[in-house]
Amino acid sequence: MKSKATGITLVAFIAAVVFSWGASLPVELGQGLSTRWDVYEQSLYLTGVLSIALMSLTMVLATRPVWLDPLLGGLDRIYQLHKWAGILAVSFGVAHWLVEMGDDWIKDLFGRGARLAGADASGMLDSIRDAAEDLGEWGIYLAIGMLLLSLWRAFPYKFWRYLHRGMPALYLLLVFHAAWLLPVQWWTQPVGLLLAPLLLAGSLASLHSMGGRVGHRRKTRGRVVSVRAHAAGITEVVCQLDAGWQGHRPGQFALVSFERLEGAHPFTIASADQGDARVTFQIKALGDYTRDLASRLNVGQPVLIEGPYGCFDYNRSKPGARQIWVAAGVGVTPFLAWLEECQNDPARAPAADLHYCTRDAASDPLAARLGELCATLPSIRLRIHDSHQGERLTADQLAPASLPRRGVDLWFCGPVGLARSLREGMRTGTGARLRFHQEAFQMR
């Protein structure tokens, strides 16, 4: 959903920071970039400001601000923005460090004569300045290490999440670095007026995170009431939650903690809200933890659920648009919740083509469940694509016979490669206006 929101938001944010820096240059330089030292120092400031500004954005997004859901399309997109803002922040931080290392090279090549007297002074005590510089240097080293571990998918999540908890403290050290080394006069200029609230918001978010308050108001305790392992490598877990659960919309997900040391994992809620505070998860064995989940869970075991989150809801489709639902494997879970909700009033169910891709329909319990639910919903046309029988879903099979005037809303949940193939094929093979809705569950 809102697949372009992440890129647009990052471009707009960076543009705002660059514009504020550019608007502050006349005050800082007077006559413009007249010497090599001017270019050096402004490059140092710009890369540093961009890095700490993006880190501030990263810290705020890490608090899971649900008020951004309508703008960005759900918590999954917020975390996608959090991830890329962090990558860019570290990248600009590396550029900042490289520019700083160029100080001696410029001095050897051109000498110090062209350098303006006091151009690099911040008005702070030398001892504090030295400490700020040292903290900034070590901070970027640690940030690079954390980024590499985050991108290294083989690094165990249960260890990574503890290391990641150190990021708020690291951010506060970098705030100290930025606050003491930014030229004093800049705090009254556009760049300072933009940076000050960002640093304040990021610092408050960091303290909020360090205090363990992220998502605290959306957490509900409960217990496991049913565990069933299916032959397809899927574990069905039913949880009964306490009275604090406020319900959920079909298609939403939750952050689920079955074991305190393992931490929370995002799982889509595979059942509709029946008002009884009971939720069902269909969990695919995709890693070490989920592979052994059926043997590790017991009836009566406590569970902590945070949520619900997400905006994967067919009701957000454009009125009059043709709806196509595509699910692959365990990606069928939000559609199961949709179909369960439609059972309450079949006459109000939307008209949609539901395509389900499975490796072996004969042994897939979710395929059988889909058939049961769709049998009572005449407006939902189900087609199962069984790869065991050589059936493969292509964009040509999804293309409508006639181009709908209101376009096509395609709701997808499944592998990224299949999503890319279908999206590109639909956009190039048909003339229909396509709105492609897809959650981004790669939150690390």
XYZ file of C-alpha atoms in Angstrom:
444
model
C 0.000 0.000 0.000
C 1.165 3.478 -0.848
C 4.332 1.963 -2.256
C 5.628 5.380 -3.350
C 5.062 7.023 0.021
C 8.444 5.960 1.407
C 10.450 7.404 -1.467
C 8.418 10.599 -1.660
C 8.711 11.172 2.088
C 12.479 10.658 2.102
C 13.024 12.933 -0.904
C 10.838 15.648 0.622
C 12.591 15.352 3.999
C 16.085 15.546 2.504
C 15.027 18.453 0.262
C 13.753 20.350 3.313
C 17.061 19.855 5.141
C 19.124 20.903 2.107
C 16.904 23.943 1.532
C 17.258 25.053 5.164
C 21.045 24.650 4.904
C 21.116 26.635 1.674
C 18.961 29.389 3.164
C 21.471 29.724 6.023
C 24.526 30.109 3.763
C 24.264 33.879 3.134
C 24.517 34.563 6.851
C 27.378 32.112 7.305
C 29.488 33.143 4.299
C 28.372 36.600 3.312
C 29.997 36.543 -0.149
C 29.479 32.864 -0.969
C 31.885 29.924 -1.247
C 35.073 31.874 -1.895
C 37.756 29.425 -0.783
C 38.441 25.717 -0.753
C 38.066 25.814 3.033
C 34.567 27.225 2.636
C 33.616 24.314 0.392
C 35.200 21.884 2.825
C 33.432 23.270 5.891
C 30.012 23.545 4.263
C 30.333 19.997 2.944
C 31.166 18.923 6.485
C 28.158 20.743 7.914
C 25.695 19.590 5.238
C 26.573 15.895 5.498
C 26.479 16.115 9.281
C 23.120 17.898 9.362
C 21.609 15.417 6.906
C 22.892 12.488 8.950
C 21.592 13.668 12.335
C 18.292 14.864 10.829
C 17.647 11.460 9.265
C 18.663 9.743 12.493
C 16.116 11.914 14.313
C 13.448 10.798 11.846
C 14.509 7.191 12.421
C 14.156 7.548 16.186
C 10.675 9.065 15.930
C 9.484 6.340 13.554
C 10.837 3.657 15.905
C 8.163 4.637 18.452
C 5.524 3.207 16.077
C 3.453 6.402 15.634
C 0.060 5.066 14.547
C -1.113 8.581 13.630
C 1.078 8.243 10.531
C -0.767 5.122 9.353
C -3.225 6.962 7.057
C -0.409 8.963 5.470
C 2.111 6.166 4.907
C -0.177 3.140 4.658
C 0.392 1.260 7.918
C 3.106 0.260 10.363
C 4.808 -1.931 7.768
C 5.407 1.160 5.604
C 6.474 3.179 8.643
C 9.129 0.566 9.360
C 10.163 0.568 5.722
C 10.684 4.329 5.987
C 12.508 3.789 9.302
C 14.852 1.305 7.638
C 15.750 3.491 4.655
C 16.052 6.631 6.755
C 18.537 4.735 8.922
C 20.515 3.530 5.909
C 20.715 7.073 4.497
C 21.585 8.503 7.915
C 24.580 6.188 8.246
C 25.554 6.831 4.611
C 25.608 10.596 5.172
C 27.431 9.950 8.439
C 30.151 8.078 6.554
C 30.356 10.941 4.045
C 30.642 13.368 6.976
C 33.493 11.316 8.449
C 35.292 11.137 5.084
C 35.047 14.917 4.663
C 36.424 15.363 8.171
C 39.337 13.061 7.312
C 40.051 15.319 4.318
C 41.112 18.162 6.616
C 44.766 17.112 6.689
C 44.778 16.368 2.938
C 43.528 19.881 2.085
C 45.988 21.445 4.529
C 48.913 19.571 2.969
C 47.811 20.390 -0.561
C 46.780 24.040 -0.234
C 48.077 25.104 3.149
C 46.161 26.831 5.927
C 46.507 30.354 4.582
C 43.181 30.357 2.767
C 41.301 29.154 5.792
C 39.228 31.824 7.464
C 40.260 32.579 11.007
C 37.938 30.930 13.441
C 35.804 29.405 10.680
C 35.675 26.077 12.433
C 35.151 27.436 15.939
C 31.889 26.660 17.696
C 32.404 28.991 20.651
C 32.490 26.031 23.028
C 35.240 24.999 25.368
C 38.023 23.108 23.618
C 37.723 20.165 25.979
C 34.000 19.760 25.288
C 34.623 20.163 21.587
C 37.256 17.427 21.619
C 34.890 15.125 23.497
C 32.099 15.836 20.997
C 34.405 15.088 18.064
C 35.578 11.809 19.625
C 32.016 10.714 20.402
C 30.966 11.511 16.847
C 33.793 9.455 15.381
C 33.135 6.430 17.561
C 29.410 6.881 17.082
C 29.666 6.532 13.319
C 31.786 3.395 13.723
C 29.098 1.845 15.931
C 26.315 2.985 13.587
C 28.067 1.357 10.623
C 28.423 -1.874 12.571
C 24.746 -1.855 13.537
C 23.698 -1.173 9.948
C 25.769 -4.091 8.649
C 24.286 -6.450 11.246
C 20.780 -5.235 10.378
C 21.310 -5.923 6.685
C 22.946 -9.299 7.353
C 19.851 -11.465 7.341
C 21.732 -14.518 8.668
C 22.481 -12.776 11.965
C 20.009 -14.215 14.533
C 17.112 -11.917 15.316
C 17.134 -12.755 19.024
C 20.675 -11.341 19.323
C 20.148 -8.485 16.879
C 17.179 -7.069 18.763
C 19.239 -6.650 21.945
C 21.990 -4.851 20.038
C 19.402 -2.697 18.309
C 18.152 -1.513 21.699
C 21.418 0.378 22.037
C 20.583 2.674 19.122
C 18.695 5.266 21.227
C 21.716 5.707 23.502
C 23.998 5.959 20.479
C 21.694 8.574 18.966
C 21.864 10.707 22.129
C 25.663 10.676 21.917
C 25.459 11.865 18.307
C 23.008 14.603 19.339
C 25.658 15.830 21.766
C 28.179 15.783 18.912
C 25.904 17.756 16.576
C 24.662 20.271 19.165
C 28.148 21.301 20.268
C 29.812 21.432 16.854
C 27.161 23.189 14.759
C 28.101 26.888 14.439
C 26.361 28.890 17.172
C 24.929 31.448 14.741
C 23.176 28.708 12.781
C 20.720 28.008 15.607
C 18.875 31.222 14.730
C 18.904 30.443 10.997
C 16.586 28.135 8.983
C 18.856 25.109 9.410
C 18.878 25.534 13.183
C 15.143 26.218 13.367
C 14.571 22.932 11.518
C 17.224 20.926 13.336
C 16.290 21.989 16.893
C 12.787 20.405 16.915
C 14.144 17.332 15.120
C 16.808 16.823 17.791
C 14.260 17.407 20.538
C 11.761 14.957 19.013
C 14.475 12.369 18.397
C 15.806 12.730 21.954
C 12.351 12.342 23.482
C 11.722 9.322 21.260
C 15.036 7.797 22.362
C 14.218 8.264 26.034
C 10.757 6.810 25.385
C 12.367 3.762 23.783
C 15.027 3.343 26.476
C 12.258 3.362 29.058
C 10.546 0.435 27.340
C 7.433 2.470 26.558
C 7.207 1.847 22.802
C 3.809 0.365 21.995
C 3.015 0.064 25.723
C -0.570 1.278 25.395
C -1.313 -1.196 22.624
C -0.096 -4.311 24.458
C -2.523 -6.948 25.694
C -1.790 -10.153 27.579
C -3.501 -13.437 26.942
C -2.975 -17.168 26.709
C -2.692 -19.826 24.038
C -5.872 -21.910 23.792
C -5.056 -24.035 20.755
C -1.968 -25.142 18.829
C -2.217 -27.253 15.700
C 0.552 -28.157 13.252
C -0.412 -28.663 9.609
C 1.438 -30.818 7.089
C 2.229 -27.789 4.955
C 4.653 -26.437 7.582
C 2.041 -24.092 9.025
C 1.241 -23.792 12.722
C -2.218 -22.560 13.667
C -2.231 -20.755 17.009
C -5.408 -19.488 18.669
C -5.049 -16.987 21.509
C -7.586 -15.749 24.028
C -6.760 -12.179 25.011
C -7.612 -10.222 28.130
C -10.315 -7.573 28.343
C -7.869 -4.856 27.277
C -7.995 -6.018 23.643
C -9.873 -3.407 21.599
C -10.525 -5.612 18.592
C -9.065 -5.531 15.089
C -9.960 -5.029 11.458
C -9.550 -7.916 9.000
C -6.161 -7.752 7.326
C -4.315 -6.242 10.287
C -1.310 -7.814 12.011
C 0.101 -7.854 15.520
C 3.520 -8.098 17.153
C 3.367 -11.369 19.066
C 5.637 -12.491 21.924
C 5.312 -16.112 22.980
C 8.664 -16.076 24.796
C 10.194 -13.056 26.535
C 13.763 -13.771 25.440
C 12.776 -14.287 21.805
C 10.868 -11.025 21.566
C 8.008 -10.015 19.287
C 7.435 -11.184 15.726
C 4.868 -9.716 13.284
C 2.090 -12.140 12.329
C -1.051 -11.386 10.353
C -4.291 -12.060 12.206
C -6.018 -14.810 10.225
C -9.453 -14.465 11.822
C -12.179 -11.846 11.807
C -13.069 -9.976 14.970
C -16.075 -11.709 16.555
C -16.077 -9.550 19.674
C -14.746 -12.346 21.894
C -11.098 -11.149 22.117
C -9.944 -14.314 20.364
C -7.418 -14.165 17.516
C -5.981 -16.819 15.234
C -2.553 -16.859 13.590
C -1.418 -19.099 10.739
C 2.378 -19.115 11.102
C 4.626 -20.456 8.353
C 7.920 -22.164 9.239
C 10.308 -19.640 7.667
C 13.164 -19.599 10.192
C 14.685 -21.339 13.197
C 12.101 -19.948 15.610
C 8.944 -20.517 13.561
C 10.155 -23.949 12.395
C 10.030 -25.292 15.965
C 7.076 -23.224 17.107
C 4.541 -26.066 17.221
C 6.702 -28.066 19.627
C 7.555 -25.044 21.799
C 4.024 -23.800 22.401
C 1.615 -25.296 24.909
C -2.034 -24.694 25.652
C -2.316 -22.241 28.528
C 1.043 -20.608 27.757
C 1.002 -16.806 28.246
C 1.262 -14.533 25.217
C 1.824 -10.803 24.851
C 0.303 -9.149 21.786
C 0.915 -5.584 20.637
C -1.408 -4.084 18.099
C -3.300 -4.301 15.957
C -1.446 -2.511 13.185
C -1.744 -2.184 9.427
C -4.094 -0.860 6.742
C -4.458 -3.925 4.496
C -8.222 -3.521 4.050
C -10.210 -4.081 0.855
C -12.670 -1.406 2.020
C -9.991 1.122 1.063
C -10.429 0.187 -2.602
C -11.650 2.884 -4.934
C -15.450 2.708 -5.352
C -16.377 1.060 -8.632
C -12.897 -0.379 -9.232
C -12.425 -4.031 -10.121
C -10.997 -5.938 -7.170
C -8.429 -8.702 -7.623
C -7.092 -10.543 -4.588
C -3.901 -12.568 -4.910
C -2.503 -14.749 -2.135
C 0.459 -17.122 -2.175
C 1.182 -19.648 0.569
C 0.780 -18.250 4.073
C 0.060 -14.885 2.441
C -3.549 -16.031 2.396
C -3.969 -15.134 6.099
C -5.383 -11.593 5.662
C -7.809 -12.876 3.031
C -9.038 -15.558 5.448
C -9.898 -12.779 7.890
C -11.638 -10.825 5.114
C -13.713 -13.840 4.094
C -14.622 -14.638 7.700
C -15.921 -11.118 8.170
C -17.978 -11.396 4.975
C -19.762 -14.444 6.460
C -21.626 -12.071 8.789
C -23.414 -10.478 5.813
C -22.711 -12.313 2.524
C -24.893 -9.926 0.546
C -22.518 -7.050 1.347
C -19.381 -8.938 0.300
C -17.506 -7.181 -2.517
C -17.209 -8.582 -6.019
C -13.651 -9.884 -6.309
C -11.514 -12.462 -8.083
C -9.465 -14.387 -5.514
C -6.370 -16.209 -6.788
C -4.532 -18.532 -4.403
C -1.119 -19.972 -5.291
C -0.112 -23.149 -3.467
C 2.490 -25.869 -3.874
C 0.034 -28.727 -3.402
C -3.658 -27.968 -3.075
C -4.515 -31.537 -2.057
C -2.469 -31.307 1.167
C -2.929 -27.590 1.839
C -5.394 -26.997 4.714
C -5.630 -23.300 3.853
C -6.843 -24.125 0.350
C -9.617 -26.230 1.845
C -10.517 -23.433 4.246
C -10.699 -20.957 1.366
C -13.086 -23.243 -0.478
C -15.384 -23.463 2.554
C -15.505 -19.710 3.041
C -15.990 -18.838 -0.632
C -18.786 -21.401 -1.029
C -21.142 -19.078 0.872
C -19.971 -15.913 -0.917
C -21.186 -15.920 -4.534
C -19.568 -12.561 -5.278
C -16.085 -13.985 -4.548
C -14.728 -16.038 -7.464
C -11.999 -18.379 -6.194
C -9.313 -19.868 -8.409
C -6.549 -22.050 -7.005
C -3.205 -22.305 -8.817
C -1.538 -25.589 -7.894
C 2.175 -25.638 -8.754
C 2.193 -29.420 -8.128
C -0.069 -29.646 -11.185
C 2.142 -27.283 -13.194
C -0.113 -24.270 -12.734
C 1.555 -20.859 -12.505
C -0.163 -17.537 -11.996
C 0.733 -14.853 -14.553
C -0.352 -11.289 -15.152
C -2.213 -12.378 -18.288
C -4.538 -14.490 -16.133
C -5.356 -11.480 -13.995
C -5.998 -9.053 -16.844
C -9.712 -8.169 -17.051
C -11.563 -8.961 -20.275
C -12.667 -5.337 -20.506
C -10.939 -2.304 -19.070
C -12.848 -1.046 -16.031
C -13.483 2.671 -16.064
C -12.536 3.022 -12.403
C -9.372 0.966 -12.742
C -8.139 -2.117 -10.865
C -7.341 -2.542 -7.177
C -5.020 -5.523 -6.807
C -4.488 -6.710 -3.236
C -1.442 -8.944 -2.911
C 0.158 -10.897 -0.087
C 2.957 -13.315 -0.916
C 6.556 -13.523 -2.196
C 8.205 -10.308 -3.362
C 9.281 -11.848 -6.687
C 5.741 -12.837 -7.618
C 4.478 -9.399 -6.643
C 7.029 -7.716 -8.895
C 6.171 -9.968 -11.828
C 2.430 -9.414 -11.508
C 2.716 -5.676 -10.958
C 4.959 -5.117 -13.971
C 2.922 -7.466 -16.161
C -0.369 -5.810 -15.277
C 0.948 -2.316 -15.899
C 2.519 -3.105 -19.260
C 0.036 -5.693 -20.510
C -3.186 -3.813 -19.820
C -4.266 -0.243 -20.174
C -6.137 -0.294 -16.874
C -5.257 2.080 -14.075
C -3.652 -0.193 -11.478
C -3.461 0.393 -7.730
C -1.237 -2.326 -6.277
C -1.643 -2.882 -2.523
C 1.073 -4.888 -0.807
C 2.363 -4.997 2.734
C 6.109 -4.725 3.386
C 6.863 -7.274 6.098
C 10.661 -7.113 5.817
C 10.939 -4.923 8.881
C 14.612 -5.558 9.536
